[in-house]
XYZ file of C-alpha atoms in Angstrom:
339
model
C -19.822 158.242 -26.541
C -18.178 156.261 -28.392
C -14.250 155.212 -29.097
C -14.794 157.602 -32.066
C -16.506 160.326 -31.160
C -14.625 160.899 -27.774
C -10.900 160.808 -30.565
C -12.771 163.673 -32.466
C -13.712 165.588 -28.967
C -9.902 165.506 -27.526
C -8.404 166.305 -30.956
C -10.957 168.702 -31.985
C -10.271 170.290 -28.111
C -6.428 170.015 -29.068
C -7.335 172.745 -32.261
C -8.526 174.934 -29.935
C -6.439 174.954 -27.328
C -3.764 176.226 -29.594
C -6.231 178.624 -31.279
C -6.702 180.181 -27.624
C -3.083 179.490 -26.436
C -2.150 181.795 -29.096
C -4.858 184.460 -30.031
C -5.781 184.898 -26.282
C -9.402 183.949 -27.172
C -11.618 180.589 -26.176
C -12.477 179.218 -29.820
C -16.240 178.814 -28.224
C -16.976 180.913 -31.887
C -16.096 177.205 -33.702
C -17.669 174.525 -30.573
C -20.853 175.690 -30.972
C -21.779 175.791 -34.101
C -19.428 172.853 -34.103
C -22.019 171.397 -31.871
C -25.268 172.480 -33.967
C -24.052 170.670 -36.622
C -23.905 167.644 -35.185
C -27.937 167.601 -33.669
C -27.222 168.546 -30.268
C -30.715 171.004 -29.284
C -29.462 174.801 -28.760
C -28.854 174.475 -25.402
C -27.019 171.755 -24.817
C -24.315 173.693 -27.425
C -24.659 176.807 -25.685
C -24.252 175.558 -22.616
C -21.689 173.383 -23.407
C -20.133 176.139 -24.995
C -20.221 178.139 -21.926
C -18.388 175.522 -20.074
C -15.539 175.071 -22.159
C -14.993 179.137 -22.396
C -14.648 178.332 -18.482
C -12.470 175.819 -18.344
C -10.217 176.790 -21.122
C -10.108 180.771 -19.318
C -8.886 179.754 -16.139
C -5.410 178.381 -17.853
C -5.046 182.138 -20.404
C -6.144 184.121 -17.489
C -2.928 182.879 -15.385
C -0.726 183.232 -18.223
C -1.190 186.831 -18.810
C -1.415 187.581 -14.769
C 2.058 186.793 -14.700
C 2.526 189.417 -17.642
C 0.719 192.114 -15.676
C -1.859 192.139 -19.057
C -4.635 192.148 -16.495
C -6.777 195.361 -14.788
C -9.213 193.770 -12.391
C -11.013 197.046 -11.417
C -12.064 197.412 -15.395
C -12.899 193.389 -15.184
C -15.102 193.744 -11.907
C -17.074 196.245 -14.136
C -17.193 194.295 -17.118
C -18.465 191.007 -14.441
C -21.061 192.986 -13.139
C -23.016 193.958 -16.745
C -22.085 190.700 -18.412
C -23.531 189.210 -15.721
C -27.269 190.831 -16.494
C -26.282 190.465 -20.350
C -25.662 186.668 -19.591
C -29.460 186.391 -18.172
C -30.987 188.006 -20.403
C -29.303 186.304 -23.041
C -30.410 182.833 -21.657
C -33.605 183.710 -20.993
C -33.578 184.897 -24.959
C -32.493 181.358 -25.825
C -35.296 179.495 -23.799
C -37.785 181.485 -25.099
C -37.119 180.710 -28.640
C -36.652 177.196 -28.166
C -40.006 177.402 -26.725
C -41.073 178.844 -30.630
C -38.918 176.218 -32.017
C -36.863 178.757 -33.461
C -33.707 179.047 -31.321
C -31.505 176.860 -33.673
C -32.328 178.978 -36.732
C -31.671 182.497 -35.332
C -28.832 181.561 -33.789
C -27.059 180.284 -36.927
C -28.029 183.421 -38.760
C -26.492 185.990 -35.975
C -23.380 183.381 -36.169
C -22.957 183.964 -40.067
C -23.864 187.891 -39.463
C -20.931 188.565 -36.696
C -17.795 186.135 -37.643
C -18.744 187.114 -40.750
C -18.181 190.350 -40.343
C -15.649 190.209 -38.270
C -13.787 188.025 -39.951
C -14.209 190.200 -42.916
C -12.780 193.177 -40.970
C -9.974 191.637 -39.254
C -8.957 189.953 -43.307
C -9.253 193.827 -44.577
C -6.858 194.839 -41.569
C -4.625 192.124 -42.323
C -4.799 192.618 -46.613
C -3.998 196.690 -45.905
C -0.748 195.800 -43.909
C -1.874 198.009 -40.628
C -1.188 196.950 -37.229
C -5.641 195.973 -36.751
C -4.426 195.421 -32.597
C -2.230 192.961 -32.844
C -1.046 191.327 -29.611
C 2.154 192.282 -27.899
C 2.254 190.042 -25.155
C 5.573 192.365 -24.551
C 3.648 195.596 -23.779
C 4.692 197.084 -20.646
C 1.089 197.953 -18.702
C 1.815 200.427 -16.336
C 2.652 202.870 -18.784
C 0.074 205.721 -20.354
C -1.232 205.011 -23.236
C 0.161 207.584 -26.456
C -2.890 209.595 -27.597
C -2.231 208.361 -31.600
C -2.601 205.036 -30.144
C -6.633 205.731 -29.262
C -9.745 204.827 -31.185
C -11.346 208.373 -33.052
C -13.899 206.178 -31.663
C -12.396 205.573 -28.449
C -11.544 209.177 -28.046
C -15.358 210.076 -28.512
C -16.633 207.475 -25.844
C -13.792 208.774 -23.351
C -15.222 212.461 -23.558
C -18.637 212.028 -22.427
C -17.855 212.453 -19.197
C -21.204 211.082 -17.373
C -19.847 210.402 -13.578
C -18.819 208.317 -12.338
C -15.530 208.549 -13.735
C -12.734 205.621 -13.561
C -9.211 205.631 -14.250
C -7.779 201.906 -15.891
C -4.054 200.932 -16.506
C -2.584 202.723 -19.117
C -3.946 206.333 -17.650
C -7.260 205.569 -19.586
C -10.433 207.851 -18.154
C -13.544 206.472 -19.594
C -17.463 206.810 -17.988
C -18.615 203.677 -15.304
C -21.480 203.686 -17.814
C -19.963 203.005 -21.356
C -17.831 200.899 -19.441
C -21.632 199.023 -18.508
C -23.169 199.076 -22.157
C -20.178 197.566 -23.518
C -20.458 194.817 -20.894
C -23.992 194.217 -21.395
C -23.870 193.799 -25.140
C -20.428 191.229 -24.965
C -22.705 189.403 -22.069
C -25.575 189.245 -24.553
C -23.865 188.026 -26.792
C -22.742 185.382 -24.714
C -25.371 184.066 -23.017
C -27.263 184.269 -26.710
C -24.927 182.133 -28.878
C -22.688 180.257 -25.949
C -19.959 182.483 -26.921
C -17.221 183.639 -24.315
C -16.845 186.277 -25.907
C -13.331 187.225 -26.316
C -13.587 187.850 -30.083
C -16.108 190.869 -29.778
C -15.454 192.015 -26.248
C -11.173 192.211 -26.939
C -12.216 194.204 -30.130
C -14.587 196.644 -28.157
C -12.205 197.342 -25.155
C -9.607 198.619 -27.825
C -11.883 200.553 -30.488
C -14.247 201.509 -27.912
C -12.818 202.112 -24.147
C -8.948 202.507 -25.810
C -7.912 200.458 -23.424
C -3.970 199.188 -24.499
C -4.750 195.560 -25.702
C -2.386 193.102 -24.225
C -4.495 194.668 -21.390
C -7.340 194.206 -23.361
C -6.979 190.564 -24.107
C -5.912 189.812 -20.304
C -8.387 191.997 -19.173
C -11.200 189.778 -21.404
C -9.751 187.101 -20.539
C -10.483 187.400 -17.057
C -14.032 188.494 -16.955
C -14.639 185.664 -19.679
C -13.342 183.109 -17.054
C -16.310 184.778 -14.506
C -18.356 185.312 -17.974
C -18.126 181.416 -18.726
C -18.773 180.409 -15.219
C -22.051 181.995 -14.150
C -23.174 181.034 -18.190
C -22.348 177.385 -17.923
C -24.236 177.181 -14.221
C -27.165 179.304 -15.256
C -27.549 176.776 -18.406
C -26.399 173.394 -16.510
C -29.496 174.544 -14.186
C -32.014 173.735 -16.841
C -30.049 170.884 -18.005
C -27.989 172.327 -21.112
C -23.951 171.340 -19.704
C -23.186 167.750 -21.195
C -20.194 167.024 -19.356
C -19.799 164.382 -22.144
C -18.981 167.023 -24.233
C -16.443 169.667 -21.829
C -14.445 166.431 -20.741
C -13.372 165.906 -23.606
C -12.654 169.295 -25.391
C -11.511 170.459 -22.070
C -8.637 167.778 -22.350
C -7.491 168.392 -25.298
C -7.436 171.703 -24.815
C -4.997 171.704 -22.071
C -2.473 170.205 -24.455
C -3.486 172.709 -27.225
C -2.437 175.422 -25.294
C 0.193 175.109 -23.546
C 1.823 174.722 -27.857
C -0.160 177.844 -28.565
C 1.174 179.576 -25.498
C 4.739 178.615 -26.463
C 4.271 179.819 -29.656
C 3.465 183.064 -29.095
C 7.302 184.293 -28.328
C 8.813 182.939 -30.853
C 6.077 183.711 -33.614
C 5.255 187.151 -35.432
C 1.492 187.325 -35.043
C 1.246 189.223 -38.171
C 1.479 186.567 -39.986
C -1.236 185.182 -38.868
C -3.288 187.357 -38.463
C -5.280 187.262 -42.060
C -5.698 183.469 -40.978
C -7.073 184.268 -38.117
C -9.553 186.195 -40.528
C -10.076 183.337 -42.917
C -10.892 180.658 -40.466
C -13.798 182.977 -39.212
C -15.407 183.368 -42.264
C -15.159 179.116 -42.976
C -16.887 179.379 -39.265
C -19.682 181.374 -40.930
C -19.200 180.008 -44.255
C -19.946 176.302 -42.147
C -23.226 178.096 -40.841
C -24.587 178.944 -43.419
C -24.083 175.687 -45.619
C -25.730 174.192 -42.112
C -28.937 176.225 -42.679
C -28.863 176.336 -46.567
C -29.436 171.936 -45.756
C -31.832 172.601 -43.371
C -33.511 174.415 -45.821
C -33.256 172.345 -48.783
C -33.426 169.280 -46.747
C -29.978 168.125 -47.481
C -28.485 166.382 -45.840
C -25.447 165.984 -46.934
C -24.030 169.974 -46.059
C -24.519 168.607 -42.561
C -21.069 167.174 -42.815
C -19.355 169.856 -45.423
C -20.497 172.214 -42.308
C -18.596 169.995 -40.040
C -15.782 169.758 -43.033
C -15.728 173.243 -43.058
C -15.643 174.286 -39.025
C -13.261 170.973 -38.243
C -10.999 172.596 -41.410
C -10.947 175.871 -40.330
C -9.432 175.247 -36.385
C -6.935 172.612 -38.463
C -5.825 175.143 -40.873
C -4.881 177.344 -38.552
C -3.430 175.997 -36.152
C -1.215 174.095 -38.267
C 0.089 178.325 -39.384
C 0.754 178.361 -35.999
C 2.874 175.216 -35.438
C 4.936 176.359 -38.729
C 5.965 179.007 -37.928
C 6.710 178.836 -34.576
C 8.998 175.745 -36.162
C 9.929 178.084 -39.111
C 11.125 180.853 -36.370
C 12.834 178.242 -34.460
C 14.638 176.545 -37.405
C 15.526 180.352 -39.294
C 17.930 181.107 -35.403
C 20.108 177.702 -36.156
C 19.682 177.980 -40.391
C 22.051 181.575 -39.648
C 24.116 180.044 -36.496
C 24.635 176.803 -39.324
C 26.067 179.469 -41.974
C 27.566 181.899 -39.904
C 30.164 178.741 -38.825
C 30.525 177.825 -42.402
């Protein structure tokens, strides 16, 4: 690997580290499409994305564990369903590779998934609703207020299919519903090479009714296992490239510290719309790449890569700007008082 490419991966890792440290998501939804755009084989892009997720999630999980936002009972239940889903997702990718369809189908799925979630998050931000923003100071042991549980989650909780388990926050739900959500997100993780945080965390809140802070912490705990299991499965078939993963993790370790520190001083509502736009830009980037392949225009690959890097840079920059602004505000207030 050239020095320029190595520096690019480290810099990209820093940007993604800031994002996962702040939002509690691993950022593989940017890594895997970027590797596909750069021409890496589908199994390498997916396997290396999962390996990257494993490394980043370990750091994030320890942070949320210290905040008391990890439900181990829920996490272990999720791991069971996710493991099965990961294996099924991996087998689908390998089968599609034999048919020569893996790259196209994975890219189209990315466009639909990222685009849909991006539109939802952006709509919630523009609407001015809470939209499931993460509060790092919520008491994970307090019972959930019924008014805070989404209607769909209430409907799912009403199905009394034994065995029923009680989760942190006083949430009582059927184990089968948890396994179903875990299998679906595990399938997407194995198929797309993502940790599934941007899918699983909303699913835990909107479908299971788990309080958002616990959903984030438990999701990261589960991603730590799904990322490790998924990367191990892909490594067995030569799908993990350490020359990609190592520099990404090196940069991410630095960025994660910055992003984690920002959570204590930045109002996340200020950044939510940028996060939704980042997902939309990620979807657009993959769509541009697919159009380039269809039209035979190689230049669109570079446009796609620029969109991916630009989206990460835009949101990371917004986080840093808001953090600096929040830090300077008390200083400015203090100066005015002194005058």
